Short mmCIF file of C-alpha atoms in Angstrom, two decimals:
data_model
loop_
_atom_site.label_atom_id
_atom_site.label_comp_id
_atom_site.label_asym_id
_atom_site.label_seq_id
_atom_site.Cartn_x
_atom_site.Cartn_y
_atom_site.Cartn_z
CA MET G 277 0.00 0.00 0.00
CA LYS G 278 2.83 2.42 0.86
CA ILE G 279 4.50 1.63 -2.45
CA LYS G 280 1.30 2.45 -4.34
CA LYS G 281 1.02 5.78 -2.53
CA ALA G 282 4.64 6.59 -3.38
CA VAL G 283 4.01 5.81 -7.05
CA LEU G 284 0.96 8.10 -7.08
CA LEU G 285 2.92 10.93 -5.49
CA VAL G 286 5.62 10.56 -8.12
CA LEU G 287 3.01 10.79 -10.89
CA ILE G 288 1.53 13.91 -9.32
CA SER G 289 4.99 15.46 -9.09
CA ILE G 290 5.69 14.67 -12.75
CA LEU G 291 2.43 16.35 -13.81
CA PHE G 292 3.27 19.46 -11.80
CA ASN G 293 6.74 19.58 -13.36
CA LEU G 294 5.28 19.21 -16.85
CA ARG G 295 2.88 22.07 -16.16
CA ALA G 296 5.67 24.26 -14.83
CA ALA G 297 7.79 23.44 -17.88
CA ALA G 298 4.94 24.45 -20.17
CA VAL G 299 4.58 27.82 -18.44
CA VAL G 300 8.33 28.43 -18.51
CA GLY G 301 8.25 27.69 -22.24
CA LEU G 302 6.05 30.73 -22.68
CA CYS G 303 8.63 33.04 -21.08
CA ASP G 304 12.05 34.16 -22.25
CA SER G 305 15.05 32.93 -20.34
CA VAL G 306 16.99 35.32 -18.12
CA ALA G 307 19.85 35.26 -20.65
CA ASP G 308 17.47 36.21 -23.49
CA ILE G 309 16.05 39.07 -21.42
CA HIS G 310 19.56 40.31 -20.58
CA ALA G 311 20.39 40.34 -24.30
CA LYS G 312 17.24 42.35 -25.03
CA GLN G 313 18.05 44.75 -22.19
CA GLU G 314 21.52 45.35 -23.64
CA SER G 315 20.02 46.01 -27.08
CA VAL G 316 17.40 48.43 -25.69
CA LYS G 317 20.01 50.16 -23.49
CA LYS G 318 22.32 50.59 -26.48
CA GLN G 319 19.48 52.16 -28.47
CA LEU G 320 18.57 54.37 -25.48
CA ASP G 321 22.16 55.62 -25.23
CA GLN G 322 22.22 56.29 -28.96
CA ASN G 323 18.93 58.21 -28.82
CA SER G 324 20.08 60.17 -25.76
CA ASN G 325 23.33 61.18 -27.49
CA GLU G 326 21.40 62.16 -30.60
CA LEU G 327 18.96 64.19 -28.48
CA SER G 328 21.88 65.96 -26.81
CA GLY G 329 23.26 66.85 -30.24
CA LYS G 330 19.88 68.14 -31.38
CA MET G 331 19.63 70.28 -28.24
CA ASP G 332 23.00 71.85 -29.08
CA GLU G 333 21.74 72.55 -32.60
CA ILE G 334 18.48 74.06 -31.36
CA ASN G 335 20.43 76.28 -28.94
CA GLN G 336 22.51 77.53 -31.87
CA VAL G 337 19.32 78.16 -33.82
CA TYR G 338 17.85 80.17 -30.93
CA GLN G 339 21.09 82.19 -30.78
CA LYS G 340 20.85 82.87 -34.52
CA LEU G 341 17.25 83.99 -34.13
CA SER G 342 18.23 86.26 -31.26
CA ASP G 343 21.09 87.76 -33.30
CA LEU G 344 18.85 88.26 -36.34
CA GLU G 345 16.17 89.89 -34.21
CA GLY G 346 18.77 92.26 -32.75
CA LYS G 347 20.12 93.13 -36.20
CA LYS G 348 16.60 93.62 -37.53
CA LYS G 349 15.71 96.04 -34.71
CA GLU G 350 18.98 97.92 -35.23
CA THR G 351 18.30 98.12 -38.98
CA GLU G 352 14.77 99.38 -38.39
CA GLN G 353 16.15 102.10 -36.12
CA ARG G 354 18.70 103.09 -38.77
CA ILE G 355 15.97 103.15 -41.42
CA THR G 356 13.91 105.43 -39.18
CA GLN G 357 16.91 107.70 -38.60
CA THR G 358 17.70 107.72 -42.32
CA GLN G 359 14.10 108.56 -43.15
CA THR G 360 14.29 111.47 -40.71
CA LYS G 361 17.53 112.71 -42.33
CA LEU G 362 15.95 112.37 -45.77
CA GLN G 363 12.94 114.41 -44.71
CA GLN G 364 15.24 117.06 -43.21
CA ALA G 365 17.35 117.20 -46.39
CA GLN G 366 14.25 117.49 -48.54
CA GLN G 367 12.98 120.30 -46.33
CA GLU G 368 16.40 122.01 -46.51
CA LYS G 369 16.24 121.85 -50.30
CA LYS G 370 12.77 123.41 -50.28
CA ASN G 371 13.96 126.16 -47.92
CA ARG G 372 16.98 127.03 -50.08
CA VAL G 373 14.96 127.09 -53.26
CA ARG G 374 12.46 129.35 -51.53
CA ASP G 375 15.23 131.63 -50.23
CA ALA G 376 16.75 131.83 -53.70
CA LYS G 377 13.44 132.83 -55.20
CA GLU G 378 12.95 135.48 -52.53
CA ARG G 379 16.46 136.93 -53.09
CA LEU G 380 15.92 136.97 -56.83
CA CYS G 381 12.63 138.82 -56.42
CA GLU G 382 14.22 141.30 -54.04
CA LEU G 383 17.14 141.87 -56.37
CA GLN G 384 14.81 142.45 -59.29
CA LYS G 385 12.83 144.98 -57.28
CA ARG G 386 15.92 146.93 -56.31
CA GLN G 387 18.11 146.69 -59.41
CA GLY G 388 15.84 145.59 -62.24
CA THR G 389 15.97 142.52 -64.35
CA ASN G 390 19.43 143.08 -65.82
CA THR G 391 21.55 142.81 -62.74
CA SER G 392 24.90 143.33 -64.48
CA LEU G 393 23.81 146.58 -66.19
CA SER G 394 22.18 147.83 -63.01
CA ILE G 395 25.39 147.28 -61.06
CA LEU G 396 27.38 149.01 -63.80
CA GLU G 397 25.11 152.03 -63.73
CA LYS G 398 25.41 152.35 -59.98
CA SER G 399 29.16 151.79 -59.88
CA THR G 400 31.39 154.87 -59.67
CA SER G 401 34.23 153.13 -61.42
CA LEU G 402 35.06 150.09 -63.49
CA THR G 403 36.92 148.62 -60.53
CA GLN G 404 33.86 148.92 -58.32
CA TRP G 405 31.74 147.28 -61.01
CA LEU G 406 34.20 144.38 -61.37
CA ARG G 407 34.29 143.89 -57.61
CA SER G 408 30.50 143.91 -57.39
CA MET G 409 30.20 141.41 -60.25
CA ILE G 410 32.80 139.08 -58.69
CA ALA G 411 31.01 139.25 -55.34
CA LEU G 412 27.70 138.49 -57.00
CA GLN G 413 29.15 135.55 -58.93
CA ARG G 414 30.76 134.16 -55.76
CA LEU G 415 27.47 134.47 -53.91
CA GLN G 416 25.67 132.66 -56.73
CA SER G 417 28.38 129.98 -56.83
CA VAL G 418 28.13 129.41 -53.08
CA TYR G 419 24.37 129.11 -53.37
CA ASN G 420 24.66 126.71 -56.31
CA ASP G 421 27.23 124.58 -54.46
CA SER G 422 25.06 124.54 -51.34
CA LEU G 423 21.98 123.51 -53.30
CA ALA G 424 23.96 120.83 -55.15
CA ALA G 425 25.25 119.52 -51.83
CA VAL G 426 21.71 119.30 -50.51
CA LYS G 427 20.59 117.45 -53.64
CA GLN G 428 23.51 115.02 -53.39
CA SER G 429 22.73 114.51 -49.71
CA ILE G 430 19.17 113.55 -50.66
CA VAL G 431 20.50 111.07 -53.23
CA ASP G 432 22.99 109.57 -50.75
CA ILE G 433 20.41 109.29 -48.00
CA SER G 434 17.89 107.70 -50.38
CA GLN G 435 20.47 105.14 -51.48
CA ALA G 436 21.39 104.40 -47.87
CA LYS G 437 17.71 103.90 -47.07
CA GLU G 438 17.31 101.49 -49.99
CA GLN G 439 20.38 99.54 -48.85
CA LEU G 440 19.04 99.33 -45.31
CA GLN G 441 15.66 98.13 -46.55
CA GLY G 442 17.38 95.50 -48.70
CA TYR G 443 19.46 94.44 -45.68
CA LYS G 444 16.28 94.20 -43.60
CA SER G 445 14.61 92.04 -46.28
CA ASN G 446 17.65 89.77 -46.25
CA LEU G 447 17.45 89.51 -42.46
CA VAL G 448 13.75 88.60 -42.69
CA SER G 449 14.59 85.90 -45.26
CA GLN G 450 17.34 84.51 -43.01
CA GLU G 451 14.96 84.55 -40.06
CA ARG G 452 12.38 82.58 -42.07
CA GLN G 453 15.00 79.97 -43.01
CA VAL G 454 16.20 79.64 -39.42
CA ASN G 455 12.60 79.25 -38.21
CA ASP G 456 12.11 76.45 -40.76
CA GLN G 457 15.27 74.81 -39.44
CA LYS G 458 13.98 75.22 -35.90
CA ALA G 459 10.67 73.53 -36.82
CA VAL G 460 12.55 70.53 -38.25
CA LEU G 461 14.74 70.26 -35.15
CA ASP G 462 11.71 70.56 -32.86
CA SER G 463 10.04 67.67 -34.71
CA GLN G 464 13.21 65.56 -34.52
CA MET G 465 13.57 66.27 -30.81
CA SER G 466 9.94 65.31 -30.22
CA ASP G 467 10.49 61.99 -32.02
CA LEU G 468 13.65 61.29 -30.03
CA LYS G 469 11.93 62.09 -26.73
CA LYS G 470 9.16 59.62 -27.63
CA LYS G 471 11.71 56.94 -28.54
CA ILE G 472 13.51 57.49 -25.23
CA ALA G 473 10.24 57.28 -23.28
CA ASP G 474 9.32 54.08 -25.14
CA GLY G 475 12.77 52.65 -24.46
CA GLN G 476 12.54 53.46 -20.76
CA SER G 477 9.10 51.81 -20.63
CA GLU G 478 10.48 48.73 -22.40
CA MET G 479 13.41 48.58 -19.96
CA LYS G 480 10.94 48.60 -17.06
CA GLN G 481 8.92 45.80 -18.67
CA LEU G 482 12.10 43.80 -19.27
CA ALA G 483 13.10 44.27 -15.62
CA ASP G 484 9.71 42.89 -14.54
CA ARG G 485 10.04 39.98 -16.97
CA GLU G 486 13.54 39.32 -15.67
CA GLN G 487 12.22 38.95 -12.14
CA GLN G 488 9.48 36.60 -13.36
CA ALA G 489 11.97 34.56 -15.39
CA LYS G 490 14.33 34.28 -12.43
CA ALA G 491 11.48 33.14 -10.20
CA MET G 492 10.37 30.63 -12.84
CA GLU G 493 13.88 29.25 -13.33
CA GLU G 494 14.32 29.00 -9.57
CA ALA G 495 11.02 27.14 -9.26
CA GLN G 496 12.00 24.86 -12.13
CA LYS G 497 15.36 24.17 -10.53
CA LYS G 498 13.72 23.41 -7.20
CA ALA G 499 11.19 21.10 -8.87
CA ALA G 500 14.00 19.29 -10.68
CA GLU G 501 15.88 18.82 -7.41
CA GLU G 502 12.77 17.47 -5.72
CA GLU G 503 12.16 15.12 -8.63
CA ALA G 504 15.75 13.89 -8.48
CA GLN G 505 15.39 13.26 -4.76
CA LYS G 506 12.16 11.32 -5.28
CA GLN G 507 13.74 9.24 -8.03
CA LYS G 508 16.61 8.47 -5.69
CA GLN G 509 14.16 7.32 -3.02
CA GLN G 510 12.38 5.23 -5.65
CA GLN G 511 15.60 3.50 -6.59
CA VAL G 512 16.23 2.66 -2.94
CA GLN G 513 12.75 1.17 -2.67
CA GLN G 514 13.31 -0.57 -6.05
CA THR G 515 9.99 0.80 -7.36
CA SER G 516 9.50 1.03 -11.12
CA THR G 517 8.30 4.49 -12.28
CA LYS G 518 8.37 3.93 -16.05
CA THR G 519 4.71 3.05 -16.60
CA VAL G 520 1.62 3.05 -14.45
CA ASP G 521 -1.61 1.94 -16.09
CA ASN G 522 -4.97 3.54 -15.43
CA SER G 523 -6.18 0.74 -13.19
CA LYS G 524 -3.21 1.13 -10.84
CA ALA G 525 -3.69 4.87 -10.79
CA ALA G 526 -7.35 4.34 -9.94
CA THR G 527 -6.44 1.94 -7.13
CA SER G 528 -3.91 4.43 -5.82
CA ALA G 529 -6.46 7.22 -6.00
CA ASP G 530 -8.87 5.15 -3.93
CA ASN G 531 -6.27 4.97 -1.18
CA VAL G 532 -5.44 8.68 -1.09
CA SER G 533 -6.75 10.07 2.17
CA GLY G 534 -9.27 12.89 1.90
CA SER G 535 -9.70 12.69 -1.92
CA LYS G 536 -12.99 14.06 -3.27
CA THR G 537 -14.99 11.86 -5.67
CA LEU G 538 -17.43 13.19 -8.28
CA THR G 539 -19.59 11.60 -10.95
CA MET G 540 -19.37 13.78 -14.06
CA SER G 541 -20.10 13.88 -17.78
CA ALA G 542 -16.90 13.87 -19.86
CA THR G 543 -16.56 15.10 -23.47
CA ALA G 544 -13.34 15.25 -25.48
CA TYR G 545 -11.40 17.73 -27.63
CA SER G 546 -8.04 18.02 -29.41
CA THR G 547 -5.78 20.95 -30.21
CA GLU G 548 -5.36 19.39 -33.67
CA ALA G 549 -8.95 20.31 -34.55
CA ASN G 550 -9.52 23.36 -36.77
CA GLY G 551 -9.68 26.63 -34.89
CA MET G 552 -8.24 25.21 -31.66
CA GLY G 553 -5.35 26.99 -29.92
CA THR G 554 -2.07 25.45 -28.84
CA TYR G 555 -2.11 26.66 -25.23
CA SER G 556 -4.60 25.98 -22.46
CA ALA G 557 -6.15 28.63 -20.23
CA THR G 558 -3.32 28.14 -17.72
CA GLY G 559 -0.56 28.29 -20.35
CA ILE G 560 0.06 24.56 -20.89
CA ASN G 561 1.40 23.73 -24.37
CA LEU G 562 -1.11 21.04 -25.38
CA LYS G 563 1.07 19.81 -28.25
CA GLN G 564 3.92 19.07 -25.86
CA HIS G 565 1.77 17.95 -22.90
CA PRO G 566 -1.53 16.56 -24.26
CA SER G 567 -2.77 15.26 -20.88
CA CYS G 568 -5.04 18.08 -19.72
CA VAL G 569 -8.65 18.43 -18.54
CA ALA G 570 -10.93 21.44 -19.02
CA VAL G 571 -13.05 22.03 -15.91
CA ASP G 572 -15.47 24.47 -14.32
CA PRO G 573 -13.17 26.25 -11.79
CA SER G 574 -16.09 26.65 -9.39
CA VAL G 575 -16.36 22.83 -9.19
CA ILE G 576 -12.72 21.74 -9.65
CA PRO G 577 -10.07 24.39 -8.94
CA LEU G 578 -7.62 25.04 -11.78
CA GLY G 579 -4.27 23.39 -11.16
CA SER G 580 -5.81 20.45 -9.29
CA ILE G 581 -4.40 16.97 -9.90
CA ILE G 582 -7.32 14.68 -10.75
CA TRP G 583 -7.95 11.06 -11.72
CA VAL G 584 -10.58 10.35 -14.37
CA SER G 585 -11.85 6.82 -14.89
CA GLY G 586 -10.81 5.59 -18.33
CA TYR G 587 -8.43 8.55 -18.79
CA GLY G 588 -6.01 8.43 -15.86
CA VAL G 589 -4.23 11.03 -13.77
CA SER G 590 -4.09 14.52 -15.27
CA VAL G 591 -4.16 18.20 -14.37
CA ALA G 592 -7.18 20.51 -14.36
CA GLY G 593 -5.48 23.05 -16.63
CA ASP G 594 -8.08 24.39 -19.05
CA THR G 595 -11.55 25.94 -19.20
CA GLY G 596 -14.29 26.24 -21.81
CA THR G 597 -17.49 28.19 -22.39
CA ALA G 598 -19.52 24.96 -22.49
CA ILE G 599 -17.81 23.45 -19.46
CA LYS G 600 -20.19 24.26 -16.61
CA GLY G 601 -21.09 22.37 -13.47
CA ASN G 602 -20.44 18.59 -13.49
CA VAL G 603 -19.06 18.59 -17.04
CA ILE G 604 -15.40 18.14 -17.97
CA ASP G 605 -13.62 18.09 -21.33
CA LEU G 606 -10.68 15.70 -21.83
CA HIS G 607 -7.86 16.66 -24.18
CA PHE G 608 -6.45 14.08 -26.61
CA ALA G 609 -3.43 14.34 -28.87
CA THR G 610 -5.45 13.61 -32.03
CA VAL G 611 -8.94 14.37 -33.32
CA ALA G 612 -9.51 10.65 -33.92
CA GLN G 613 -8.89 9.87 -30.24
CA SER G 614 -11.26 12.63 -29.11
CA MET G 615 -13.99 11.39 -31.48
CA ALA G 616 -13.50 7.83 -30.27
CA TRP G 617 -14.08 8.96 -26.70
CA GLY G 618 -17.34 10.72 -27.51
CA ARG G 619 -19.29 11.51 -24.33
CA ARG G 620 -19.18 9.33 -21.24
CA THR G 621 -20.16 9.35 -17.60
CA VAL G 622 -16.99 9.08 -15.51
CA THR G 623 -15.79 9.06 -11.94
CA VAL G 624 -13.47 11.93 -11.03
CA LYS G 625 -11.25 12.01 -7.96
CA ILE G 626 -9.60 15.28 -6.90
CA LEU G 627 -6.24 14.13 -5.54
CA ASN G 628 -5.04 17.44 -4.10
#
C-alpha cells in the first residue's frame, strides 16, 4: 500500500513539473532578457546622445534667431533715422529754393531785371563794377554749391535707405530659413523624446520579466531537485516508475486520504482540430503535454491533480465556455482519439 502511494505521489509530481515546464516555455530565459536589455540600453544611449546633439543645434538656432532679431531692430532704427535725415534734407532743399526765389525777387525789385547793367550804372568806377560782379558771382556759386550739396545729400540718403531696406529684407529671409530649421529640429527632438520614453518603458517591462523569469527558473530548478530526490528514493525502494496503467492509478487514487470523488459527464477535444489553440487557459502547451482536462473552476479548482476513470491522472489546466457544473472536457493528442471517446459518464477524484 505504501509503495502504491509513493508511485501516485511521483506521478503527481511529474504532472506538476510538466505544467511548470509548459509555463516556462512561454517566457524568455533570463539570458534572453539580458540580451534584449543590452540592445534596448544601447538604443537608449544612442537616442540620448542624438537628443543631446539636437539640443546643441536648437540652442545655436535660438542664438541665430536672437542675433537676427537684434540686427533687424537695429536696422529698423537706422531706417527710421535715415528717413528722418531724408525728410530734413528734402525740407532744406525746399527752404533754399524758396530763399533763392525770394532773393531773386528782391534783387529784381531793387536793381531791375538786368543785374549786371544795373550794377554798372550804380558803380562809380570800373573797378567797383568788377568787384560787385565778382562778389555776385561768388554768392551765386556758393548758393549753387550749397543747393547741389543738398541734392547730393538727398541722393545719398535715399540710397542708404534702400540699402538698409534691402538688408532688412535679407534679415527677414534669413529669419524665415532659421525658423524652418527650428521647426525641423523641434520635430526631430519630439520623435527622439518619444523613442527614449518608449525605451525606458520597455526597460521597465524587461526588468519585470527578468524577475518573473528568475522566479520561474528558480522554481524549475527546485522542482527538478525534488524530482531527483524522489527518483533516488524510488531506486532505494526498487519501485518502477516507467509506466503506471490507469487501473493502478485508480487503485492508488482510492487509497489517497481525503480525496474528493465526483460523478461527471466527460466530453473530449483536441488541439489538432480546426480553430483550436495550442495553449490551455493556464498556459500549458497542449502539443507538448496533451494530458489536460478542461473544468469548471467553481467545481474543480484550476491546477488540481485529478484522476478520471478511463483517462487516468491529469491536471485541471483548461476551461471552456460549455464546461459548466459537473461537465469536464478531456484533451487528446489527435482528433480521432477525441472522437473515439465521444461523451461518457466518468468518476473523477480530486487528488489534491
